[in-house]
Coordinates of C-alpha atoms in Angstrom, one line a residue:
M1058 CA 59.3 111.9 172.3
F1059 CA 57.7 113.6 169.2
K1060 CA 54.8 111.1 168.7
H1061 CA 52.3 113.9 169.1
A1062 CA 54.0 116.3 166.7
P1063 CA 53.1 115.7 163.1
A1064 CA 55.7 115.9 160.3
Y1065 CA 54.4 119.3 159.2
E1066 CA 55.0 120.7 162.7
L1067 CA 58.5 119.3 162.8
G1068 CA 59.1 120.8 159.4
R1069 CA 57.6 124.1 160.4
V1070 CA 60.0 124.5 163.3
A1071 CA 63.0 123.8 161.1
M1072 CA 61.9 126.2 158.4
A1073 CA 61.1 129.0 160.7
E1074 CA 64.3 128.6 162.6
L1075 CA 66.4 128.7 159.4
L1076 CA 64.7 131.8 158.2
A1077 CA 65.2 133.5 161.6
R1078 CA 68.9 132.5 162.0
H1079 CA 69.6 134.1 158.5
D1080 CA 67.2 137.0 159.0
L1081 CA 65.8 136.1 155.6
D1082 CA 62.7 137.6 154.2
P1083 CA 60.8 134.5 153.0
A1084 CA 59.4 136.5 150.1
R1085 CA 62.8 136.2 148.5
L1086 CA 62.3 132.4 148.1
D1087 CA 61.6 131.1 144.7
Q1088 CA 60.5 127.6 145.8
V1089 CA 60.1 125.3 148.8
I1090 CA 61.1 121.6 148.2
F1091 CA 60.9 119.1 151.0
G1092 CA 61.2 115.4 151.2
N1093 CA 58.8 113.2 153.1
C1094 CA 57.9 109.5 152.8
A1095 CA 54.8 108.9 154.9
Q1096 CA 52.7 111.9 153.9
P1097 CA 50.0 112.6 156.5
A1098 CA 46.5 112.0 155.1
E1099 CA 45.4 115.4 156.3
A1100 CA 48.3 117.3 154.7
A1101 CA 48.5 116.4 151.1
N1102 CA 51.6 117.9 149.5
V1103 CA 52.9 118.3 153.0
A1104 CA 55.8 120.6 152.0
R1105 CA 53.3 123.2 150.9
V1106 CA 51.3 122.9 154.0
T1107 CA 54.5 123.2 156.1
A1108 CA 55.7 126.2 154.3
L1109 CA 52.5 128.1 154.8
R1110 CA 52.4 127.2 158.5
A1111 CA 56.0 128.5 158.7
G1112 CA 54.9 131.9 157.5
I1113 CA 56.2 131.6 153.9
P1114 CA 54.1 133.8 151.6
E1115 CA 51.4 132.1 149.6
R1116 CA 52.9 133.2 146.3
V1117 CA 56.0 131.0 147.0
P1118 CA 55.2 127.6 145.5
G1119 CA 56.2 124.3 147.2
F1120 CA 56.2 120.6 146.5
T1121 CA 57.1 117.3 148.2
V1122 CA 59.5 114.8 146.9
H1123 CA 59.8 111.1 147.8
R1124 CA 62.9 108.9 147.2
N1125 CA 62.6 106.8 150.3
C1126 CA 65.7 107.3 152.5
A1127 CA 67.2 109.8 150.1
S1128 CA 64.1 112.1 150.0
G1129 CA 66.0 114.9 151.8
M1130 CA 68.9 114.7 149.3
E1131 CA 66.4 114.6 146.5
A1132 CA 65.0 117.9 147.7
V1133 CA 68.4 119.5 147.6
A1134 CA 69.1 117.9 144.2
D1135 CA 65.9 119.3 142.8
A1136 CA 66.8 122.7 144.1
S1137 CA 70.2 122.5 142.5
Y1138 CA 68.6 121.5 139.1
R1139 CA 66.3 124.5 139.3
I1140 CA 69.1 126.9 140.1
A1141 CA 71.4 125.5 137.4
T1142 CA 68.7 125.9 134.8
G1143 CA 67.8 129.5 135.8
A1144 CA 64.4 128.5 137.2
G1145 CA 65.3 130.0 140.6
K1146 CA 68.0 131.7 142.6
L1147 CA 67.0 130.7 146.2
V1148 CA 65.3 127.6 147.3
L1149 CA 64.4 126.3 150.8
A1150 CA 65.0 122.6 150.7
G1151 CA 65.1 119.8 153.2
G1152 CA 63.1 116.9 154.6
M1153 CA 60.8 115.8 157.5
E1154 CA 59.4 112.7 158.9
S1155 CA 57.2 111.6 161.8
M1156 CA 57.7 107.9 161.9
S1157 CA 55.8 107.8 165.2
Q1158 CA 52.7 108.9 163.4
I1159 CA 52.8 106.3 160.5
P1160 CA 49.4 104.8 161.1
L1161 CA 48.0 101.3 161.6
L1162 CA 45.8 100.2 158.7
Y1163 CA 42.8 98.0 158.5
A1164 CA 42.3 95.3 156.0
P1165 CA 40.1 95.9 152.8
S1166 CA 37.6 93.5 154.2
Y1167 CA 36.8 95.9 157.0
A1168 CA 36.4 98.8 154.6
D1169 CA 34.1 96.6 152.5
W1170 CA 32.1 95.7 155.6
L1171 CA 31.7 99.4 156.7
E1172 CA 30.6 100.3 153.2
G1173 CA 28.0 97.6 153.3
L1174 CA 26.8 98.8 156.7
M1175 CA 26.4 102.3 155.5
R1176 CA 24.5 101.2 152.4
A1177 CA 22.1 99.2 154.5
K1178 CA 18.9 101.3 154.9
S1179 CA 16.4 98.9 156.4
L1180 CA 16.6 97.2 159.7
P1181 CA 16.9 93.7 158.2
R1182 CA 19.7 94.8 155.9
K1183 CA 21.5 96.4 158.8
L1184 CA 21.2 93.3 160.9
G1185 CA 22.5 91.2 158.0
A1186 CA 25.5 93.5 157.7
Y1187 CA 26.2 93.2 161.4
A1188 CA 26.0 89.4 161.1
R1189 CA 28.8 89.5 158.5
F1190 CA 31.2 91.2 160.9
R1191 CA 34.3 89.2 161.9
L1192 CA 36.8 90.2 164.6
A1193 CA 39.6 89.2 162.1
M1194 CA 38.6 92.3 160.1
L1195 CA 40.1 94.5 162.9
A1196 CA 43.5 92.9 162.7
P1197 CA 45.8 95.9 162.0
R1198 CA 48.4 96.1 159.3
I1199 CA 51.5 98.0 160.5
A1200 CA 52.1 100.5 157.8
L1201 CA 55.7 101.2 159.1
A1202 CA 56.6 97.6 158.8
E1203 CA 55.0 97.3 155.3
G1204 CA 56.8 100.5 154.2
L1205 CA 60.1 99.1 155.3
T1206 CA 59.6 95.9 153.3
D1207 CA 60.5 95.8 149.6
L1208 CA 57.7 94.7 147.4
T1209 CA 59.9 93.4 144.6
C1210 CA 62.3 91.2 146.5
G1211 CA 60.1 90.5 149.5
L1212 CA 62.7 91.4 152.1
N1213 CA 62.4 94.0 154.8
M1214 CA 65.3 96.4 155.2
G1215 CA 66.8 94.4 158.1
Q1216 CA 66.8 91.3 156.0
T1217 CA 68.8 93.0 153.3
A1218 CA 71.4 93.9 155.9
E1219 CA 71.5 90.2 156.8
V1220 CA 72.2 89.5 153.1
L1221 CA 75.2 91.8 153.2
S1222 CA 76.5 90.5 156.6
R1223 CA 76.7 87.0 155.0
E1224 CA 78.1 88.2 151.7
F1225 CA 80.9 90.1 153.3
R1226 CA 81.3 87.8 156.3
I1227 CA 80.8 90.5 158.9
P1228 CA 80.6 89.0 162.3
R1229 CA 78.1 90.1 165.0
E1230 CA 80.9 91.3 167.2
Q1231 CA 82.2 93.8 164.6
Q1232 CA 78.7 95.1 164.1
D1233 CA 78.2 95.7 167.8
E1234 CA 81.5 97.4 168.0
F1235 CA 80.5 99.7 165.2
A1236 CA 77.2 100.4 167.0
L1237 CA 79.0 101.2 170.2
Q1238 CA 81.3 103.6 168.4
S1239 CA 78.3 105.4 167.0
H1240 CA 76.9 106.0 170.4
Q1241 CA 80.2 107.0 171.9
R1242 CA 80.9 109.5 169.1
A1243 CA 77.3 111.0 169.3
V1244 CA 77.7 111.4 173.1
A1245 CA 81.1 113.0 172.7
G1246 CA 79.8 115.3 169.9
R1247 CA 76.6 116.4 171.7
E1248 CA 77.7 120.0 172.1
R1249 CA 78.9 120.2 168.5
L1250 CA 75.6 118.7 167.2
R1251 CA 73.7 121.4 169.1
E1252 CA 74.8 123.9 166.4
E1253 CA 72.5 122.2 163.9
I1254 CA 69.6 121.5 166.4
V1255 CA 66.7 123.8 167.3
P1256 CA 65.1 123.0 170.7
M1257 CA 61.5 121.7 170.5
F1258 CA 58.7 121.8 173.0
P1259 CA 56.6 118.9 171.9
P1260 CA 53.1 118.2 173.2
P1261 CA 51.6 117.0 175.4
D1262 CA 53.8 118.3 178.2
F1263 CA 55.8 120.8 176.1
T1264 CA 59.0 120.0 177.9
M1265 CA 62.1 121.3 176.0
V1266 CA 64.0 118.8 174.0
R1267 CA 67.5 120.2 173.3
D1268 CA 69.5 117.1 172.1
D1269 CA 68.9 114.0 170.1
V1270 CA 67.3 111.5 172.4
G1271 CA 68.9 108.4 170.8
P1272 CA 72.5 108.4 172.0
R1273 CA 73.1 106.4 175.1
D1274 CA 75.8 107.6 177.5
G1275 CA 76.2 104.2 179.2
Q1276 CA 76.0 102.0 176.1
T1277 CA 78.3 98.9 176.4
L1278 CA 79.3 96.0 174.3
E1279 CA 78.0 93.7 176.9
A1280 CA 74.5 95.2 176.7
L1281 CA 74.6 95.1 172.9
A1282 CA 75.7 91.4 173.0
K1283 CA 72.6 90.4 175.0
L1284 CA 70.2 91.5 172.2
K1285 CA 68.9 88.7 170.0
P1286 CA 68.9 88.8 166.2
Y1287 CA 65.7 90.5 165.1
F1288 CA 65.4 89.9 161.4
D1289 CA 66.8 86.4 161.2
R1290 CA 66.1 85.0 164.6
K1291 CA 67.8 81.6 164.0
N1292 CA 71.0 82.5 162.1
G1293 CA 71.1 86.3 162.0
T1294 CA 73.5 88.9 163.3
V1295 CA 71.5 92.1 162.9
T1296 CA 69.8 93.3 166.1
V1297 CA 67.9 96.4 167.1
G1298 CA 71.1 97.5 168.8
N1299 CA 73.2 97.5 165.7
S1300 CA 70.4 99.0 163.5
C1301 CA 69.3 102.6 163.1
Q1302 CA 66.6 103.9 165.5
V1303 CA 63.1 104.7 164.2
T1304 CA 62.8 108.4 165.0
D1305 CA 61.2 111.7 164.0
G1306 CA 62.9 114.9 162.7
A1307 CA 63.2 117.6 160.2
V1308 CA 66.0 119.5 158.4
A1309 CA 65.9 122.8 156.5
L1310 CA 68.6 124.1 154.2
L1311 CA 69.0 127.2 152.0
V1312 CA 70.3 126.5 148.5
G1313 CA 71.1 129.4 146.3
D1314 CA 73.2 130.5 143.3
E1315 CA 76.6 132.1 143.9
A1316 CA 75.4 135.7 143.5
T1317 CA 72.5 135.2 145.9
A1318 CA 74.7 133.4 148.5
K1319 CA 77.1 136.4 148.6
T1320 CA 74.3 138.6 149.8
W1321 CA 73.5 136.5 152.8
P1322 CA 74.4 138.0 156.2
V1323 CA 75.9 134.6 157.2
P1324 CA 78.5 133.1 154.9
P1325 CA 77.3 129.9 153.2
L1326 CA 78.5 126.7 154.7
G1327 CA 79.7 125.3 151.4
R1328 CA 79.0 124.5 147.8
I1329 CA 77.7 121.4 146.0
R1330 CA 80.5 120.0 143.8
A1331 CA 78.6 117.1 142.5
F1332 CA 75.8 114.6 143.3
A1333 CA 74.6 111.3 141.9
F1334 CA 71.9 108.7 142.4
A1335 CA 72.4 105.0 141.5
G1336 CA 70.4 101.8 141.2
L1337 CA 71.2 98.3 142.3
A1338 CA 69.5 95.1 143.3
P1339 CA 66.9 95.8 146.0
S1340 CA 68.1 92.8 148.1
R1341 CA 71.6 94.5 148.3
M1342 CA 70.3 98.0 148.7
G1343 CA 72.7 98.7 151.6
L1344 CA 75.6 98.9 149.1
G1345 CA 73.9 101.9 147.4
P1346 CA 76.4 104.4 148.8
V1347 CA 79.3 102.7 147.0
Y1348 CA 77.5 102.9 143.6
A1349 CA 76.4 106.5 144.1
M1350 CA 79.8 107.7 145.4
S1351 CA 81.5 106.1 142.4
R1352 CA 79.2 108.0 140.1
A1353 CA 79.5 111.3 141.9
L1354 CA 83.3 111.1 142.1
S1355 CA 83.4 110.4 138.3
D1356 CA 81.2 113.3 137.6
A1357 CA 83.4 115.6 139.7
G1358 CA 86.7 114.2 138.3
L1359 CA 87.8 113.3 141.8
E1360 CA 89.1 110.3 143.7
L1361 CA 87.9 109.1 147.0
A1362 CA 91.2 110.1 148.5
D1363 CA 90.4 113.7 147.6
C1364 CA 87.7 113.7 150.3
E1365 CA 88.7 114.5 153.8
L1366 CA 85.4 113.6 155.7
F1367 CA 82.7 111.1 155.1
E1368 CA 79.1 110.7 156.2
I1369 CA 77.4 107.4 155.4
N1370 CA 74.0 106.9 156.9
E1371 CA 74.0 104.1 159.4
A1372 CA 70.9 102.2 158.4
F1373 CA 72.6 99.1 159.8
A1374 CA 76.1 98.5 161.1
A1375 CA 76.4 95.5 158.7
Q1376 CA 75.4 97.7 155.8
V1377 CA 78.0 100.4 156.5
L1378 CA 80.7 97.9 157.1
A1379 CA 79.8 96.1 153.9
C1380 CA 80.2 99.5 152.1
L1381 CA 83.7 99.9 153.6
H1382 CA 84.7 96.5 152.4
A1383 CA 83.2 97.0 148.9
S1384 CA 84.8 100.5 148.4
K1385 CA 88.3 99.1 148.9
S1386 CA 87.8 95.9 146.7
D1387 CA 89.3 95.9 143.2
E1388 CA 87.1 92.9 142.4
F1389 CA 83.9 94.7 143.4
A1390 CA 85.0 97.7 141.5
R1391 CA 85.5 95.7 138.3
A1392 CA 82.4 93.5 138.7
E1393 CA 79.9 96.2 140.0
L1394 CA 81.2 99.7 139.3
G1395 CA 82.9 99.3 135.9
R1396 CA 86.2 100.6 137.3
E1397 CA 89.6 99.0 137.0
R1398 CA 90.4 99.5 140.6
A1399 CA 88.7 100.1 143.9
L1400 CA 87.3 103.5 145.0
G1401 CA 89.7 103.4 147.9
E1402 CA 89.6 102.9 151.7
I1403 CA 87.4 105.1 153.8
P1404 CA 89.3 105.8 157.1
I1405 CA 87.1 104.9 160.0
E1406 CA 88.4 107.8 162.0
R1407 CA 87.0 110.2 159.4
L1408 CA 83.7 108.5 159.0
N1409 CA 80.6 109.7 160.9
V1410 CA 82.8 111.5 163.4
N1411 CA 79.8 112.7 165.5
G1412 CA 78.1 109.3 165.3
G1413 CA 75.4 108.2 162.9
A1414 CA 71.9 106.9 162.6
I1415 CA 72.4 104.0 165.0
A1416 CA 72.7 106.5 167.8
L1417 CA 71.0 109.6 166.2
G1418 CA 68.1 107.9 164.5
H1419 CA 66.9 107.8 160.9
P1420 CA 63.8 109.8 160.2
V1421 CA 63.7 108.6 156.6
G1422 CA 62.4 111.7 154.8
A1423 CA 64.9 114.0 156.7
S1424 CA 68.1 111.9 157.0
G1425 CA 69.5 112.8 153.6
A1426 CA 69.4 116.5 154.3
R1427 CA 70.7 115.9 157.9
L1428 CA 73.8 114.2 156.5
L1429 CA 74.5 117.2 154.3
L1430 CA 74.1 119.7 157.2
T1431 CA 76.2 117.6 159.6
L1432 CA 79.0 117.2 157.0
L1433 CA 79.0 121.0 156.2
H1434 CA 79.3 121.9 159.9
E1435 CA 82.1 119.4 160.4
L1436 CA 84.0 120.6 157.4
R1437 CA 83.9 124.1 158.8
R1438 CA 84.9 123.1 162.3
G1439 CA 87.8 121.0 161.1
G1440 CA 89.0 123.4 158.5
A1441 CA 88.6 120.7 155.8
R1442 CA 87.9 121.5 152.2
R1443 CA 85.9 118.5 150.9
G1444 CA 83.7 115.7 152.0
I1445 CA 81.2 113.2 150.8
A1446 CA 77.8 112.3 152.2
S1447 CA 75.9 109.2 151.1
L1448 CA 73.2 106.8 152.1
C1449 CA 71.5 103.6 150.9
V1450 CA 67.9 103.8 149.7
G1451 CA 65.2 101.3 150.2
G1452 CA 64.2 99.7 146.9
G1453 CA 67.8 99.4 145.7
Q1454 CA 69.3 102.8 145.2
G1455 CA 72.1 105.0 146.6
A1456 CA 72.6 108.7 146.8
A1457 CA 75.8 110.7 147.3
F1458 CA 76.8 114.4 147.5
I1459 CA 80.3 115.9 147.3
L1460 CA 80.4 119.1 149.3
E1461 CA 83.2 121.7 149.4
R1462 CA 84.3 124.8 151.3
E1463 CA 86.4 127.6 149.9

């Protein structure tokens, strides 16, 4: 849908809309911090490029952060650090990603051949260079697939989900049921989600896109059951149907200190109580939310039961279900978290109430910020005070934010 819209165009729309909705003079900004993973070659430091294209004055500096799937959360965390240390009062933070435009790459042998051809000056040398050409040099490397494969453990992200499905004995049927629920909730919440969406008119036909294009109204268990395992074709349970969708998107948030927030024409959606990042084995990266939530709750002096709503990024159904199992396990808490007892049970009826990435998609540089925005809106709608948003991070990390409303 957005394959002809680069990340900096998606980000520009989000930034400009945020400033317009709040009637905010962009000259008041102290910094722009945006997450992005696959930075476009033509837009180095893509956050700065995007900010300038959005009409933010040249004097307002900007930089890009990259923590894989948590890049959007990293941007908000960096904004919070700067505000806490007095280095700023108002920061535009968020994330953006065009996974559609992650390029195909050619092998180094092709680059070497091109270099040799350009260096050849005489006709004999040029003919010799052409004679060394092999069609195999044109075999493309899929950068998206390589980026979603962990270099240290050798597993792609779907294979790490298979690791968890076996470890926690999560059957295929349960994964498909969770995926179906994600679609059903996203379809039911379409009108609510419009509060956080700005319509786009992407090229080439510039037809308006008003809603997320991933949720399927007619999704059924029968259709999901027909899909074959994708990452372990012989014995696996993880399919494209119970995995997150590869999508494009951008999210923009204003982060300010309390005095600045009180001057906004629109009341702030909430405040950051605590946040944390955690590390774990890359092959079990999907459990990252449990590690990060444990640390964030400890920092805030809270228990899991003190949170009323939960957002966990749905990288894979197996991964989220594994987190639900681990969070209520005393054994896991003692062995992995250094706790005497489990974090607690996350009620499924209060988790991802408007669906998640299986239906909505996972534009990796933006998803962390999207989870924060979605949680804040749902806290407001439901009159709830506190919630936690978390996600797993490729490479073996987790991120979690505890958000509150007055």
